[in-house]
Amino acid sequence: MTTTTPATPATPGGAAEVPSDGPSDGGFEALFEHAPCGYLTTTDGGRITRVNETFLTWTGHRREDLLGSAFGRLLPVGDRILWSTHSAPQLGTTGSVSEVVVEVVAADRSRRPALVTATRVPARAGADAEVRLVVFAAPERRAHEQELIAALHRAEESEDARAAAEGEARRLALADPLTGLPNRAGLAAHLGAALAAGRSDVGVLVVDLDHFAVVNESLGTAAGDELLLTVAARLGAAVREGAVVARLSADEFAVVERCEDVEAARGLAERLLEALTAPVVLDGLEVVASASIGAAVAPPGPGAAQRVLHDAAVAVQRAKARGRGRVEVHDPTRTGAAADRLRLLGELRRGIADGQLRLHHQPQVRLRDGRLVGVEALVRWQHPTRGLLAPVQFIELAEQSGLVRELGAWVLDAAVAQAADWARDPGCATVEVAVNLSTRQLTDPGLVEAVTTALSRHRLPAHLLVLEVTETSLAADPATAAATLVALKELGVGVSVDDFGTGYASLTYLQRFPVDELKIDRSFVTGLGASDGDTAIVRACVQLAQALGVRTVAEGVETEQQREALAAMGCDVVQGYLFSRPVAADAVQQWARERTGTTAQPAT
Ligand code: C2E
Ligand code: CA
Ligand code: CA
């Protein structure tokens, strides 16, 4: 475990923050302030009463902002729910919780993985009960990566150096003690050897288990170990002969296998994902081991091992950011040479002008009566040579370059036109159309006018349009976002908070924003009914929405079991492959005609 060291010299805090039972010579104060871990105390109700300098340095928060505020506010929504539904009650009954894995949101909104241990000290004469929290920075993955890269550098220098690096790696223990798989050093040695042999078809997949911390926390480390062993065995069974499976860190595995190109790597990643998502029974409870997978193929030339590992690591981060439980492939055309990106960007700009964008629509079904109440419009690009491209293949580029404004304008107009078309069809006259807004669109001063223009141009009643904004984009510039949402509300347009639970939207923000709907992220829905942690999170999201008086939509519903669990919790609307994949407009009309007034029929 790595701990933090304060970046600033010792400066004891004000008298109010110093433990009252400490000696008065300042020695204890300095120890408290500059201990190698974060240290906080809270009231029984979770309000912060003291915080040490180490924690402030680590997170960038100011002492005056933290004192008196709730500890839970320092956690992203998912972790906050975990804290308030699991850890805090346990603390009240047993008096302590140890090593709860959470992320702490720093002042700059970046997240710091942390291990929190808390102890409750009962009320004594003259002192109220308090809770003492010790916060350690969780193991820094980057440090491991640096070591690995250094070893690879050495390995690539010469045959001798490689042999030496391999020998060193072997001495460092090539195997992970729990699973017996190669560890990071072992993987580096294998990868170095494969590339040194001149192979040009080496694929690397990084497999990161989603919410592993929740399993460990709710079922205990023995169950966590069992899950890891199951995952190791499943990965081993799913790869081809000659492939290497390694364990990189607590919940992170890697596979090195022969892959001719990125599509082969994607195919392999999808196979692995499928192998992993079969339920595992732990401690009598069924758990779904959902994972995020990043894949990359080694580029030609020197430094290949280092680049392919980096590319796979970046891809897996993207998979997690995009909602977990998914595969992301490092596509050299997207992140490769500036010239390639520029070409693709040019093609996209022309493609938008030439009418190559398409909209697919995914039905949203009301649980109460199974009626089709809306659709989400999802963009596709019919590329002249590369076929129908999914948003993941071009949205990021559009977002980074600013072209997402033109793309977003096209989507808005096309979706409103489509909705107006349906509004005139008695079979689906009440179907709402939801449109995704990028952060740039949300902060664009012309947004409200663009929406107004589209509505009046196609004569669509405003209440049939819903705009989906992510939690993250609301938090990016809350003041502007709030003003924009108020203006949209005045128009009568609905607002939905997308990917809810994955970002950092404080409850205060949510109350301030006039939103109509929370869309519970797919990563939580996946584990519903199978994982205790995910079930608790989804239930808390539904309750939160009910408390705020807004509708809940659950996305990514794939099984009957998930549908039933959502219905039992009182979730309003569901969307997912169980009902339909995103489809073309005429298929929606057909769908509406068949399902209007009937109970929800799972897709066949
Ligand atoms: P999102 O807004 O979270 O959209 C939901 C994604 O989940 C869609 O992927 C949908 O096909 C997929 N999905 C729905 N149900 C299920 C299910 O049961 N199982 C699984 N495994 N997946 C399901 P898609 O169409 O590839 O879109 C990906 C993302 O691209 C969207 O995520 C959204 O962030 C972005 N996007 C799509 N269209 C637009 C657009 O017009 N504008 C902007 N700015 N972003 C868009
Ligand atoms: Ca969406
Ligand atoms: Ca979403």
PDB file of N, CA and C in Angstrom, residues 247-308:
ATOM      1  N   ARG A 247      -2.322 -11.741 -13.955  1.00  0.00           N
ATOM      2  CA  ARG A 247      -3.079 -10.892 -13.028  1.00  0.00           C
ATOM      3  C   ARG A 247      -2.224  -9.675 -12.733  1.00  0.00           C
ATOM      4  N   LEU A 248      -2.747  -8.507 -13.046  1.00  0.00           N
ATOM      5  CA  LEU A 248      -1.954  -7.276 -12.948  1.00  0.00           C
ATOM      6  C   LEU A 248      -2.074  -6.605 -11.589  1.00  0.00           C
ATOM      7  N   SER A 249      -3.282  -6.608 -11.036  1.00  0.00           N
ATOM      8  CA  SER A 249      -3.473  -6.017  -9.713  1.00  0.00           C
ATOM      9  C   SER A 249      -4.720  -6.652  -9.130  1.00  0.00           C
ATOM     10  N   ALA A 250      -5.180  -6.164  -7.991  1.00  0.00           N
ATOM     11  CA  ALA A 250      -6.288  -6.799  -7.287  1.00  0.00           C
ATOM     12  C   ALA A 250      -7.402  -7.261  -8.218  1.00  0.00           C
ATOM     13  N   ASP A 251      -7.929  -6.353  -9.033  1.00  0.00           N
ATOM     14  CA  ASP A 251      -9.097  -6.717  -9.833  1.00  0.00           C
ATOM     15  C   ASP A 251      -8.833  -6.540 -11.316  1.00  0.00           C
ATOM     16  N   GLU A 252      -7.573  -6.660 -11.701  1.00  0.00           N
ATOM     17  CA  GLU A 252      -7.212  -6.399 -13.089  1.00  0.00           C
ATOM     18  C   GLU A 252      -6.409  -7.571 -13.659  1.00  0.00           C
ATOM     19  N   PHE A 253      -6.882  -8.115 -14.770  1.00  0.00           N
ATOM     20  CA  PHE A 253      -6.195  -9.217 -15.439  1.00  0.00           C
ATOM     21  C   PHE A 253      -5.753  -8.755 -16.823  1.00  0.00           C
ATOM     22  N   ALA A 254      -4.859  -9.528 -17.450  1.00  0.00           N
ATOM     23  CA  ALA A 254      -4.486  -9.213 -18.828  1.00  0.00           C
ATOM     24  C   ALA A 254      -4.335 -10.503 -19.612  1.00  0.00           C
ATOM     25  N   VAL A 255      -4.589 -10.402 -20.915  1.00  0.00           N
ATOM     26  CA  VAL A 255      -4.425 -11.546 -21.795  1.00  0.00           C
ATOM     27  C   VAL A 255      -3.529 -11.111 -22.944  1.00  0.00           C
ATOM     28  N   VAL A 256      -2.549 -11.938 -23.277  1.00  0.00           N
ATOM     29  CA  VAL A 256      -1.739 -11.702 -24.481  1.00  0.00           C
ATOM     30  C   VAL A 256      -2.051 -12.854 -25.416  1.00  0.00           C
ATOM     31  N   GLU A 257      -2.588 -12.534 -26.572  1.00  0.00           N
ATOM     32  CA  GLU A 257      -2.932 -13.585 -27.529  1.00  0.00           C
ATOM     33  C   GLU A 257      -2.681 -13.088 -28.944  1.00  0.00           C
ATOM     34  N   ARG A 258      -2.473 -14.035 -29.876  1.00  0.00           N
ATOM     35  CA  ARG A 258      -2.269 -13.734 -31.273  1.00  0.00           C
ATOM     36  C   ARG A 258      -3.527 -13.047 -31.831  1.00  0.00           C
ATOM     37  N   CYS A 259      -3.422 -11.824 -32.338  1.00  0.00           N
ATOM     38  CA  CYS A 259      -4.563 -11.133 -32.961  1.00  0.00           C
ATOM     39  C   CYS A 259      -4.049 -10.461 -34.226  1.00  0.00           C
ATOM     40  N   GLU A 260      -4.647 -10.799 -35.362  1.00  0.00           N
ATOM     41  CA  GLU A 260      -4.160 -10.259 -36.636  1.00  0.00           C
ATOM     42  C   GLU A 260      -4.394  -8.747 -36.708  1.00  0.00           C
ATOM     43  N   ASP A 261      -5.542  -8.307 -36.216  1.00  0.00           N
ATOM     44  CA  ASP A 261      -5.857  -6.882 -36.314  1.00  0.00           C
ATOM     45  C   ASP A 261      -6.796  -6.485 -35.171  1.00  0.00           C
ATOM     46  N   VAL A 262      -7.220  -5.224 -35.150  1.00  0.00           N
ATOM     47  CA  VAL A 262      -8.048  -4.758 -34.036  1.00  0.00           C
ATOM     48  C   VAL A 262      -9.394  -5.467 -33.992  1.00  0.00           C
ATOM     49  N   GLU A 263      -9.894  -5.868 -35.170  1.00  0.00           N
ATOM     50  CA  GLU A 263     -11.191  -6.544 -35.158  1.00  0.00           C
ATOM     51  C   GLU A 263     -11.081  -7.908 -34.486  1.00  0.00           C
ATOM     52  N   ALA A 264      -9.952  -8.594 -34.725  1.00  0.00           N
ATOM     53  CA  ALA A 264      -9.731  -9.881 -34.053  1.00  0.00           C
ATOM     54  C   ALA A 264      -9.638  -9.662 -32.549  1.00  0.00           C
ATOM     55  N   ALA A 265      -8.978  -8.571 -32.148  1.00  0.00           N
ATOM     56  CA  ALA A 265      -8.840  -8.268 -30.720  1.00  0.00           C
ATOM     57  C   ALA A 265     -10.212  -7.975 -30.120  1.00  0.00           C
ATOM     58  N   ARG A 266     -11.041  -7.258 -30.883  1.00  0.00           N
ATOM     59  CA  ARG A 266     -12.382  -6.956 -30.390  1.00  0.00           C
ATOM     60  C   ARG A 266     -13.195  -8.250 -30.211  1.00  0.00           C
ATOM     61  N   GLY A 267     -13.074  -9.148 -31.200  1.00  0.00           N
ATOM     62  CA  GLY A 267     -13.794 -10.425 -31.137  1.00  0.00           C
ATOM     63  C   GLY A 267     -13.396 -11.203 -29.892  1.00  0.00           C
ATOM     64  N   LEU A 268     -12.085 -11.251 -29.648  1.00  0.00           N
ATOM     65  CA  LEU A 268     -11.590 -11.969 -28.475  1.00  0.00           C
ATOM     66  C   LEU A 268     -12.124 -11.313 -27.197  1.00  0.00           C
ATOM     67  N   ALA A 269     -12.080  -9.972 -27.155  1.00  0.00           N
ATOM     68  CA  ALA A 269     -12.543  -9.252 -25.966  1.00  0.00           C
ATOM     69  C   ALA A 269     -14.014  -9.558 -25.707  1.00  0.00           C
ATOM     70  N   GLU A 270     -14.804  -9.605 -26.774  1.00  0.00           N
ATOM     71  CA  GLU A 270     -16.227  -9.877 -26.585  1.00  0.00           C
ATOM     72  C   GLU A 270     -16.459 -11.302 -26.084  1.00  0.00           C
ATOM     73  N   ARG A 271     -15.627 -12.234 -26.593  1.00  0.00           N
ATOM     74  CA  ARG A 271     -15.727 -13.619 -26.111  1.00  0.00           C
ATOM     75  C   ARG A 271     -15.419 -13.692 -24.620  1.00  0.00           C
ATOM     76  N   LEU A 272     -14.374 -12.985 -24.214  1.00  0.00           N
ATOM     77  CA  LEU A 272     -13.981 -13.005 -22.805  1.00  0.00           C
ATOM     78  C   LEU A 272     -15.083 -12.409 -21.934  1.00  0.00           C
ATOM     79  N   LEU A 273     -15.660 -11.314 -22.415  1.00  0.00           N
ATOM     80  CA  LEU A 273     -16.707 -10.640 -21.645  1.00  0.00           C
ATOM     81  C   LEU A 273     -17.877 -11.601 -21.432  1.00  0.00           C
ATOM     82  N   GLU A 274     -18.206 -12.336 -22.502  1.00  0.00           N
ATOM     83  CA  GLU A 274     -19.319 -13.272 -22.398  1.00  0.00           C
ATOM     84  C   GLU A 274     -18.988 -14.385 -21.408  1.00  0.00           C
ATOM     85  N   ALA A 275     -17.747 -14.888 -21.492  1.00  0.00           N
ATOM     86  CA  ALA A 275     -17.340 -15.966 -20.581  1.00  0.00           C
ATOM     87  C   ALA A 275     -17.421 -15.495 -19.126  1.00  0.00           C
ATOM     88  N   LEU A 276     -17.122 -14.208 -18.905  1.00  0.00           N
ATOM     89  CA  LEU A 276     -17.076 -13.716 -17.535  1.00  0.00           C
ATOM     90  C   LEU A 276     -18.447 -13.431 -16.951  1.00  0.00           C
ATOM     91  N   THR A 277     -19.410 -13.101 -17.802  1.00  0.00           N
ATOM     92  CA  THR A 277     -20.664 -12.607 -17.240  1.00  0.00           C
ATOM     93  C   THR A 277     -21.640 -13.701 -16.816  1.00  0.00           C
ATOM     94  N   ALA A 278     -21.269 -14.978 -16.991  1.00  0.00           N
ATOM     95  CA  ALA A 278     -22.120 -16.033 -16.428  1.00  0.00           C
ATOM     96  C   ALA A 278     -22.048 -15.890 -14.903  1.00  0.00           C
ATOM     97  N   PRO A 279     -23.195 -16.021 -14.214  1.00  0.00           N
ATOM     98  CA  PRO A 279     -23.185 -15.771 -12.763  1.00  0.00           C
ATOM     99  C   PRO A 279     -22.259 -16.727 -11.990  1.00  0.00           C
ATOM    100  N   VAL A 280     -21.737 -16.247 -10.892  1.00  0.00           N
ATOM    101  CA  VAL A 280     -20.898 -17.041  -9.996  1.00  0.00           C
ATOM    102  C   VAL A 280     -21.663 -17.116  -8.672  1.00  0.00           C
ATOM    103  N   VAL A 281     -21.683 -18.285  -8.038  1.00  0.00           N
ATOM    104  CA  VAL A 281     -22.344 -18.361  -6.733  1.00  0.00           C
ATOM    105  C   VAL A 281     -21.286 -18.230  -5.638  1.00  0.00           C
ATOM    106  N   LEU A 282     -21.400 -17.175  -4.834  1.00  0.00           N
ATOM    107  CA  LEU A 282     -20.455 -16.926  -3.756  1.00  0.00           C
ATOM    108  C   LEU A 282     -21.233 -16.851  -2.468  1.00  0.00           C
ATOM    109  N   ASP A 283     -20.887 -17.719  -1.525  1.00  0.00           N
ATOM    110  CA  ASP A 283     -21.519 -17.610  -0.234  1.00  0.00           C
ATOM    111  C   ASP A 283     -23.037 -17.735  -0.370  1.00  0.00           C
ATOM    112  N   GLY A 284     -23.472 -18.589  -1.290  1.00  0.00           N
ATOM    113  CA  GLY A 284     -24.898 -18.797  -1.496  1.00  0.00           C
ATOM    114  C   GLY A 284     -25.599 -17.706  -2.288  1.00  0.00           C
ATOM    115  N   LEU A 285     -24.845 -16.680  -2.713  1.00  0.00           N
ATOM    116  CA  LEU A 285     -25.454 -15.570  -3.457  1.00  0.00           C
ATOM    117  C   LEU A 285     -24.926 -15.563  -4.879  1.00  0.00           C
ATOM    118  N   GLU A 286     -25.807 -15.279  -5.827  1.00  0.00           N
ATOM    119  CA  GLU A 286     -25.355 -15.220  -7.208  1.00  0.00           C
ATOM    120  C   GLU A 286     -24.797 -13.840  -7.517  1.00  0.00           C
ATOM    121  N   VAL A 287     -23.596 -13.798  -8.061  1.00  0.00           N
ATOM    122  CA  VAL A 287     -22.953 -12.523  -8.384  1.00  0.00           C
ATOM    123  C   VAL A 287     -22.608 -12.536  -9.863  1.00  0.00           C
ATOM    124  N   VAL A 288     -22.831 -11.420 -10.535  1.00  0.00           N
ATOM    125  CA  VAL A 288     -22.432 -11.337 -11.936  1.00  0.00           C
ATOM    126  C   VAL A 288     -21.111 -10.582 -12.006  1.00  0.00           C
ATOM    127  N   ALA A 289     -20.091 -11.253 -12.534  1.00  0.00           N
ATOM    128  CA  ALA A 289     -18.766 -10.646 -12.603  1.00  0.00           C
ATOM    129  C   ALA A 289     -18.646  -9.825 -13.872  1.00  0.00           C
ATOM    130  N   SER A 290     -19.276  -8.652 -13.882  1.00  0.00           N
ATOM    131  CA  SER A 290     -19.153  -7.852 -15.094  1.00  0.00           C
ATOM    132  C   SER A 290     -17.764  -7.234 -15.131  1.00  0.00           C
ATOM    133  N   ALA A 291     -17.243  -7.031 -16.342  1.00  0.00           N
ATOM    134  CA  ALA A 291     -15.886  -6.499 -16.475  1.00  0.00           C
ATOM    135  C   ALA A 291     -15.842  -5.470 -17.591  1.00  0.00           C
ATOM    136  N   SER A 292     -14.841  -4.616 -17.530  1.00  0.00           N
ATOM    137  CA  SER A 292     -14.568  -3.697 -18.625  1.00  0.00           C
ATOM    138  C   SER A 292     -13.289  -4.195 -19.287  1.00  0.00           C
ATOM    139  N   ILE A 293     -13.279  -4.228 -20.619  1.00  0.00           N
ATOM    140  CA  ILE A 293     -12.100  -4.754 -21.306  1.00  0.00           C
ATOM    141  C   ILE A 293     -11.569  -3.731 -22.310  1.00  0.00           C
ATOM    142  N   GLY A 294     -10.264  -3.510 -22.257  1.00  0.00           N
ATOM    143  CA  GLY A 294      -9.595  -2.653 -23.228  1.00  0.00           C
ATOM    144  C   GLY A 294      -8.654  -3.512 -24.056  1.00  0.00           C
ATOM    145  N   ALA A 295      -8.695  -3.364 -25.383  1.00  0.00           N
ATOM    146  CA  ALA A 295      -7.872  -4.217 -26.239  1.00  0.00           C
ATOM    147  C   ALA A 295      -7.032  -3.372 -27.182  1.00  0.00           C
ATOM    148  N   ALA A 296      -5.843  -3.863 -27.511  1.00  0.00           N
ATOM    149  CA  ALA A 296      -4.976  -3.173 -28.459  1.00  0.00           C
ATOM    150  C   ALA A 296      -4.080  -4.193 -29.139  1.00  0.00           C
ATOM    151  N   VAL A 297      -3.611  -3.854 -30.338  1.00  0.00           N
ATOM    152  CA  VAL A 297      -2.682  -4.716 -31.066  1.00  0.00           C
ATOM    153  C   VAL A 297      -1.348  -3.984 -31.143  1.00  0.00           C
ATOM    154  N   ALA A 298      -0.260  -4.734 -30.935  1.00  0.00           N
ATOM    155  CA  ALA A 298       1.063  -4.109 -30.903  1.00  0.00           C
ATOM    156  C   ALA A 298       1.370  -3.435 -32.236  1.00  0.00           C
ATOM    157  N   PRO A 299       1.824  -2.177 -32.197  1.00  0.00           N
ATOM    158  CA  PRO A 299       2.200  -1.501 -33.439  1.00  0.00           C
ATOM    159  C   PRO A 299       3.573  -1.992 -33.875  1.00  0.00           C
ATOM    160  N   PRO A 300       3.937  -1.807 -35.145  1.00  0.00           N
ATOM    161  CA  PRO A 300       5.274  -2.215 -35.565  1.00  0.00           C
ATOM    162  C   PRO A 300       6.333  -1.269 -34.986  1.00  0.00           C
ATOM    163  N   GLY A 301       7.554  -1.720 -34.963  1.00  0.00           N
ATOM    164  CA  GLY A 301       8.664  -0.839 -34.573  1.00  0.00           C
ATOM    165  C   GLY A 301       9.044  -0.941 -33.119  1.00  0.00           C
ATOM    166  N   PRO A 302      10.079  -0.178 -32.734  1.00  0.00           N
ATOM    167  CA  PRO A 302      10.582  -0.251 -31.367  1.00  0.00           C
ATOM    168  C   PRO A 302       9.572   0.321 -30.367  1.00  0.00           C
ATOM    169  N   GLY A 303       9.693  -0.134 -29.136  1.00  0.00           N
ATOM    170  CA  GLY A 303       8.798   0.377 -28.087  1.00  0.00           C
ATOM    171  C   GLY A 303       7.414  -0.222 -28.157  1.00  0.00           C
ATOM    172  N   ALA A 304       7.257  -1.304 -28.961  1.00  0.00           N
ATOM    173  CA  ALA A 304       5.918  -1.850 -29.192  1.00  0.00           C
ATOM    174  C   ALA A 304       5.265  -2.363 -27.906  1.00  0.00           C
ATOM    175  N   ALA A 305       6.052  -3.035 -27.057  1.00  0.00           N
ATOM    176  CA  ALA A 305       5.474  -3.636 -25.850  1.00  0.00           C
ATOM    177  C   ALA A 305       4.883  -2.552 -24.963  1.00  0.00           C
ATOM    178  N   GLN A 306       5.664  -1.513 -24.817  1.00  0.00           N
ATOM    179  CA  GLN A 306       5.244  -0.403 -23.972  1.00  0.00           C
ATOM    180  C   GLN A 306       3.995   0.263 -24.548  1.00  0.00           C
ATOM    181  N   ARG A 307       3.994   0.462 -25.893  1.00  0.00           N
ATOM    182  CA  ARG A 307       2.852   1.151 -26.509  1.00  0.00           C
ATOM    183  C   ARG A 307       1.582   0.330 -26.419  1.00  0.00           C
ATOM    184  N   VAL A 308       1.709  -0.981 -26.690  1.00  0.00           N
ATOM    185  CA  VAL A 308       0.485  -1.791 -26.711  1.00  0.00           C
ATOM    186  C   VAL A 308      -0.125  -1.876 -25.302  1.00  0.00           C
TER     187      VAL A 308
END
